[in-house]
Coordinates of C-alpha atoms in Angstrom, one line a residue:
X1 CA 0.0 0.0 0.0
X2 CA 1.5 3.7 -0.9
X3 CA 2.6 5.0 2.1
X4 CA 0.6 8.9 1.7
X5 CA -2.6 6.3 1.4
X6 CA -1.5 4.5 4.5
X7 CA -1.0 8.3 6.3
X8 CA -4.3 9.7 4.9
X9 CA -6.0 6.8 7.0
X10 CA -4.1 7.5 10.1
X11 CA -5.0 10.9 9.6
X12 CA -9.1 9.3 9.5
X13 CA -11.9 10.2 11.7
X14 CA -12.1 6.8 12.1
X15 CA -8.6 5.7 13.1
X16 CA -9.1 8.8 15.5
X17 CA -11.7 6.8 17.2
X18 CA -10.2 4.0 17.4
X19 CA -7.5 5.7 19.2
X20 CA -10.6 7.7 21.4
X21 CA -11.0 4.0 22.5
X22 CA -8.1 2.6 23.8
X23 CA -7.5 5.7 25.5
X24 CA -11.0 5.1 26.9
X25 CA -10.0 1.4 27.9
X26 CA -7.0 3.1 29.7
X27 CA -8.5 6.0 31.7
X28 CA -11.0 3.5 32.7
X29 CA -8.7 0.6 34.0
X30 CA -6.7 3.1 36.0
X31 CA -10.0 4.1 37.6
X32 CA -11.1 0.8 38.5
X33 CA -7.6 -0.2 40.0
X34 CA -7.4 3.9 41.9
X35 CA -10.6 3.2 43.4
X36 CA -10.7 -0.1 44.7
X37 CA -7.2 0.1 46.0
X38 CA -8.2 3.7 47.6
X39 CA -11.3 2.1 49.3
X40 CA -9.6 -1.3 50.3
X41 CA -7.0 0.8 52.1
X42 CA -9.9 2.3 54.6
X43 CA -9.8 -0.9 56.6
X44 CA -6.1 0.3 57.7
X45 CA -4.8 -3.4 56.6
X46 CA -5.8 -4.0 53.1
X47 CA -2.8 -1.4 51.4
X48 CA -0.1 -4.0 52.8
X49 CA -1.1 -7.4 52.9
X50 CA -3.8 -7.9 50.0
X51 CA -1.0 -9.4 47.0
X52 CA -3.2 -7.6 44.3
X53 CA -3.5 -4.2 45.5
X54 CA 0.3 -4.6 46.4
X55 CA 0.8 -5.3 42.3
X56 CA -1.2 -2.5 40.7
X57 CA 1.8 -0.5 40.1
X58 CA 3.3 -3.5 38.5
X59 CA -0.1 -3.5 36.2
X60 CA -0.5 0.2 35.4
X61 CA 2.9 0.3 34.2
X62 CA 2.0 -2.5 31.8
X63 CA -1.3 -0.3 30.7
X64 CA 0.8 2.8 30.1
X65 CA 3.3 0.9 28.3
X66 CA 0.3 -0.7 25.9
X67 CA -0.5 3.2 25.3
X68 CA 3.0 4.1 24.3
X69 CA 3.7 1.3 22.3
X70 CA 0.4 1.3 20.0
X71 CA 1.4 5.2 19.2
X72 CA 4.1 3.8 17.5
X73 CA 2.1 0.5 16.2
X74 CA 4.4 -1.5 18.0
X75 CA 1.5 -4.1 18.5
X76 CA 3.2 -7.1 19.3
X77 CA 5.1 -5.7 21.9
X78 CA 1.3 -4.7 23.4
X79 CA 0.4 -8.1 23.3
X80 CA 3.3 -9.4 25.0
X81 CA 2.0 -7.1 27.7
X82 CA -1.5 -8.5 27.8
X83 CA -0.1 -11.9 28.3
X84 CA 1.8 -10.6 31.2
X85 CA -1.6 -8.6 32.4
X86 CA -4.0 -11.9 32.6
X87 CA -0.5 -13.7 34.3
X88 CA -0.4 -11.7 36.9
X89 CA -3.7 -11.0 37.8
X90 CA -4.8 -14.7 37.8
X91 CA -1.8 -15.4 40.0
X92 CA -2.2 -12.5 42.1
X93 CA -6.1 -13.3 42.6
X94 CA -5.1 -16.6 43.3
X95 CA -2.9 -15.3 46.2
X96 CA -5.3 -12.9 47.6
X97 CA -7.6 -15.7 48.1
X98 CA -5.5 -18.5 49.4
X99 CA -2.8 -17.5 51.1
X100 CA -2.3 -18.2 54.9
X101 CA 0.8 -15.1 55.4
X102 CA -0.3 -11.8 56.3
X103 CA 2.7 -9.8 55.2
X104 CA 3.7 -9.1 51.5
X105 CA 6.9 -10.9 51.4
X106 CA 6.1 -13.6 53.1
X107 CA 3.2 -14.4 50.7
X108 CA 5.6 -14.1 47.8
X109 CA 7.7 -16.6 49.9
X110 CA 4.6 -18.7 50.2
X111 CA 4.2 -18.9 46.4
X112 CA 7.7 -18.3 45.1
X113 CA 7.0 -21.4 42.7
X114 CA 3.7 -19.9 41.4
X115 CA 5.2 -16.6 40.9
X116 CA 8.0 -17.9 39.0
X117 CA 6.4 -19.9 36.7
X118 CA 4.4 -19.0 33.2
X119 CA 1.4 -21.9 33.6
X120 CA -1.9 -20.4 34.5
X121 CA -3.3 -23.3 34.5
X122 CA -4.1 -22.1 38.6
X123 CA -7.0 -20.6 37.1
X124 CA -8.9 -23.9 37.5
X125 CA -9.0 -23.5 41.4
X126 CA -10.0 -20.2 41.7
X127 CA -13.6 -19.9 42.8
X128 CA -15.2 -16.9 40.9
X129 CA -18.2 -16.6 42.7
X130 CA -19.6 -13.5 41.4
X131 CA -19.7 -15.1 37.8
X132 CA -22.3 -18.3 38.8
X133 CA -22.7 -20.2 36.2
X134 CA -20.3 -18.4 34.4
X135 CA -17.5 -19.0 35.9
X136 CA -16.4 -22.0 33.4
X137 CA -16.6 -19.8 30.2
X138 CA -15.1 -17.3 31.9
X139 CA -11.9 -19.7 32.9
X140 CA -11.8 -21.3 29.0
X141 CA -12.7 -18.1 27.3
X142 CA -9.5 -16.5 29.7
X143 CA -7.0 -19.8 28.8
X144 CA -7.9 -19.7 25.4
X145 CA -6.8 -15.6 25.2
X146 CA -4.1 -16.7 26.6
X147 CA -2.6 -19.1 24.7
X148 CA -3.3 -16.8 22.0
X149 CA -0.9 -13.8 23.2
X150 CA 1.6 -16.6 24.2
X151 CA 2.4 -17.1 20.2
X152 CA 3.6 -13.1 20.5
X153 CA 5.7 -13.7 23.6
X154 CA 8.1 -16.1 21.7
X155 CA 9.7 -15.7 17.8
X156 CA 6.6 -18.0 17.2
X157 CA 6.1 -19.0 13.3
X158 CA 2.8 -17.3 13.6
X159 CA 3.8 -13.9 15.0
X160 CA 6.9 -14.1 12.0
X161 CA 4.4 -15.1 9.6
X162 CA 1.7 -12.6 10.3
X163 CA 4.4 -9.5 10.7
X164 CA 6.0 -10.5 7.0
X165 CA 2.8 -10.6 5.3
X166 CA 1.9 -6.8 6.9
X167 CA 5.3 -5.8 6.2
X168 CA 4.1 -7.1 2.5
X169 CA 1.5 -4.6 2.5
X170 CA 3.4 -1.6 3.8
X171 CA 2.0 -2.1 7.0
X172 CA 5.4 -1.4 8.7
X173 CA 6.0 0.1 12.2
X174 CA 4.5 3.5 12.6
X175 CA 2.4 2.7 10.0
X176 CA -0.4 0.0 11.3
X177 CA -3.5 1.4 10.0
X178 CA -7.5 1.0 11.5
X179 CA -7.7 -2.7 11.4
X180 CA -4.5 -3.3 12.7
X181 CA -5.4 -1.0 15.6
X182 CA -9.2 -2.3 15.8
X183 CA -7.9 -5.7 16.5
X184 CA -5.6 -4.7 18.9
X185 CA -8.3 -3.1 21.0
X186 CA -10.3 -6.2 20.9
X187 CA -7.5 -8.0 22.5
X188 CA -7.2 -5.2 25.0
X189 CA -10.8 -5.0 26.0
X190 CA -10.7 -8.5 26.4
X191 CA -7.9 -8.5 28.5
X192 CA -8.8 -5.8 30.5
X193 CA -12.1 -6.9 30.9
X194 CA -10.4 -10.5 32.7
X195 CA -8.2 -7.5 34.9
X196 CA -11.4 -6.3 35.8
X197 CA -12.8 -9.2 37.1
X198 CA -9.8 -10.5 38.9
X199 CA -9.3 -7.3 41.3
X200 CA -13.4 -7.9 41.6
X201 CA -12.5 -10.8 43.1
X202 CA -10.2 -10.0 45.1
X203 CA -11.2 -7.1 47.8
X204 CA -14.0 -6.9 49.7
X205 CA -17.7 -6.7 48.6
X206 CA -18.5 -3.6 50.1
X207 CA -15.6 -2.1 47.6
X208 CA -16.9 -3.7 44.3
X209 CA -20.7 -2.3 45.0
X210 CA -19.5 1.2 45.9
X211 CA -17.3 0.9 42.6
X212 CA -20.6 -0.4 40.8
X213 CA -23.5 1.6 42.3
X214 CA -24.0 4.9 42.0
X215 CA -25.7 6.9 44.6
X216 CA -29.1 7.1 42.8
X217 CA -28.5 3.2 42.0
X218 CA -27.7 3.1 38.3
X219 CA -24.5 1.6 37.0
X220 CA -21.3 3.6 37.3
X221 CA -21.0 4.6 33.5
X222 CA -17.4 2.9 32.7
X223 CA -16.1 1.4 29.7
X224 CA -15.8 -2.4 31.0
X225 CA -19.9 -2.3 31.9
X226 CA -19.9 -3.6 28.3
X227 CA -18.7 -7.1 29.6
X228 CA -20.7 -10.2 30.0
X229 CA -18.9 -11.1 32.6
X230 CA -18.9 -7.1 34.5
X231 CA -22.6 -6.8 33.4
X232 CA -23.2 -10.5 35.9
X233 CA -21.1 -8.5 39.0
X234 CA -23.2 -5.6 38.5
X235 CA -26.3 -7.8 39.0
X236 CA -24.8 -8.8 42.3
X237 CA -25.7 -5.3 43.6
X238 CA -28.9 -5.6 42.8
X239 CA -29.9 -6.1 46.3
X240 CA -28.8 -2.7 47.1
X241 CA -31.8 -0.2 48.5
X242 CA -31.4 2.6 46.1
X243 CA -32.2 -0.2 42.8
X244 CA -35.2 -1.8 44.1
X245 CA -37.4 0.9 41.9
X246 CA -35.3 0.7 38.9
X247 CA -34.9 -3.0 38.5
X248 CA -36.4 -3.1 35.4
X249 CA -34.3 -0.3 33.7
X250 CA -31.7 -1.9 35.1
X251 CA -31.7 -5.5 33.2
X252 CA -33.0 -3.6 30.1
X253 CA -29.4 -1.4 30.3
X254 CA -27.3 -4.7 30.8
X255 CA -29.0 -6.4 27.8
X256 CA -28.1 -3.4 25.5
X257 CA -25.1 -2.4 26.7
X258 CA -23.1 -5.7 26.7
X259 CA -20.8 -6.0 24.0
X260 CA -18.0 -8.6 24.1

């Protein structure tokens, strides 16, 4: 492809919002992670010895990174990041919810092995009991992801393949154009999404429905709402006093909104 044709369609409206998104994606993540490890940290224990919250720097440099690197359509490098991202939060769930050590390095002590080690296949024993009868899709449909962004963490055939036939079509760094950037944020919603419900998991319930609710009861208006998985957390809350006269509206909202 000519390279000023390539240019005109990073100069789109439509690349534009594609960009709009991810920087939606971002914003919103941070928020999630902000909050709940702002409102964990009340309880005056939560800030050192809950493994997650202890990680979130670890996972917002990872998000900003994702940011930088797509700028440049280095979108492999992103994925290698998302792998990372599911990695750590499934491992750092897992500890949250397991562990017997109260301080922070003694629970990395405690699961040195599990720390040190790429499997995930951990997943299986966590107990994800906001997600019901979800909570087997949600562990293949997170595995399968995955396994996915492991063929980018490697000089896989797949990854050398798929970067020679872009580079065929002038789709070079810098110059990844609204698909390439499109399918990237499908990974990253995805991925984000799985974040999402992770930390969910792992403080207390009081912190996920204050996230969730707003004051007059609706649904906090944030970008990862649009999850099947986030829209069956949100019908946790529904218990809440301030929903019990907007039920309906409420179910009606999660049926539209859900996306992926």
């Amino acid at each position: 492809m000519n390279k000023d044709k390539i240019q005109e369609e990073l100069d789109s409206e439509e690349y534009k919002n594609e960009w709009n998104r991810l920087l939606k994606m971002r914003k919103s993540i941070i928020y999630c992670l902000s909050f709940s490890h702002m409102n964990s940290a009340r309880d005056g224990v939560s800030g050192e010895r809950n493994f997650f919250l202890r990680m979130i720097d670890d996972i917002l440099q990872s998000v900003i990174s994702i940011e930088i690197l797509a700028k440049e359509g280095i979108s492999n490098t992103c994925r290698r990041e998302l792998r990372y991202l599911i990695e750590l939060s499934i491992k750092s769930c897992l500890i949250v919810n397991n562990t017997t050590k109260q301080s922070f390095e003694d629970q990395i002590d405690e699961y040195e092995k599990l720390l040190n080690s790429s499997n995930i296949n951990p997943i299986n024993t966590l107990k994800f009991f906001y997600l019901k009868d979800k909570e087997e899709e949600f562990k293949t449909e997170t595995k399968r992801l995955y396994g996915y962004l492991c063929k980018y963490s490697h000089s896989s055939s797949y990854q050398i393949r798929e970067r020679l036939a872009k580079a065929e079509i002038g789709r070079t760094i810098g110059y990844e154009g609204i698909q390439e950037l499109r399918e990237l944020n499908n990974d990253i919603e995805k991925v984000l999404a799985i974040v999402s419900v992770m930390i969910f998991h792992s403080v207390a319930q009081y912190v996920v429905g204050d996230f969730l609710v707003e004051s007059n009861g609706e649904t906090v208006n944030w970008y990862f709402n649009k999850s099947k998985y986030i829209s069956i957390i949100d019908e946790e809350f529904d218990y809440k006093h301030e929903r019990q006269s907007i039920l309906e509206k409420l179910k009606k909202d999660r049926l539209e909104r859900v996306k992926f």
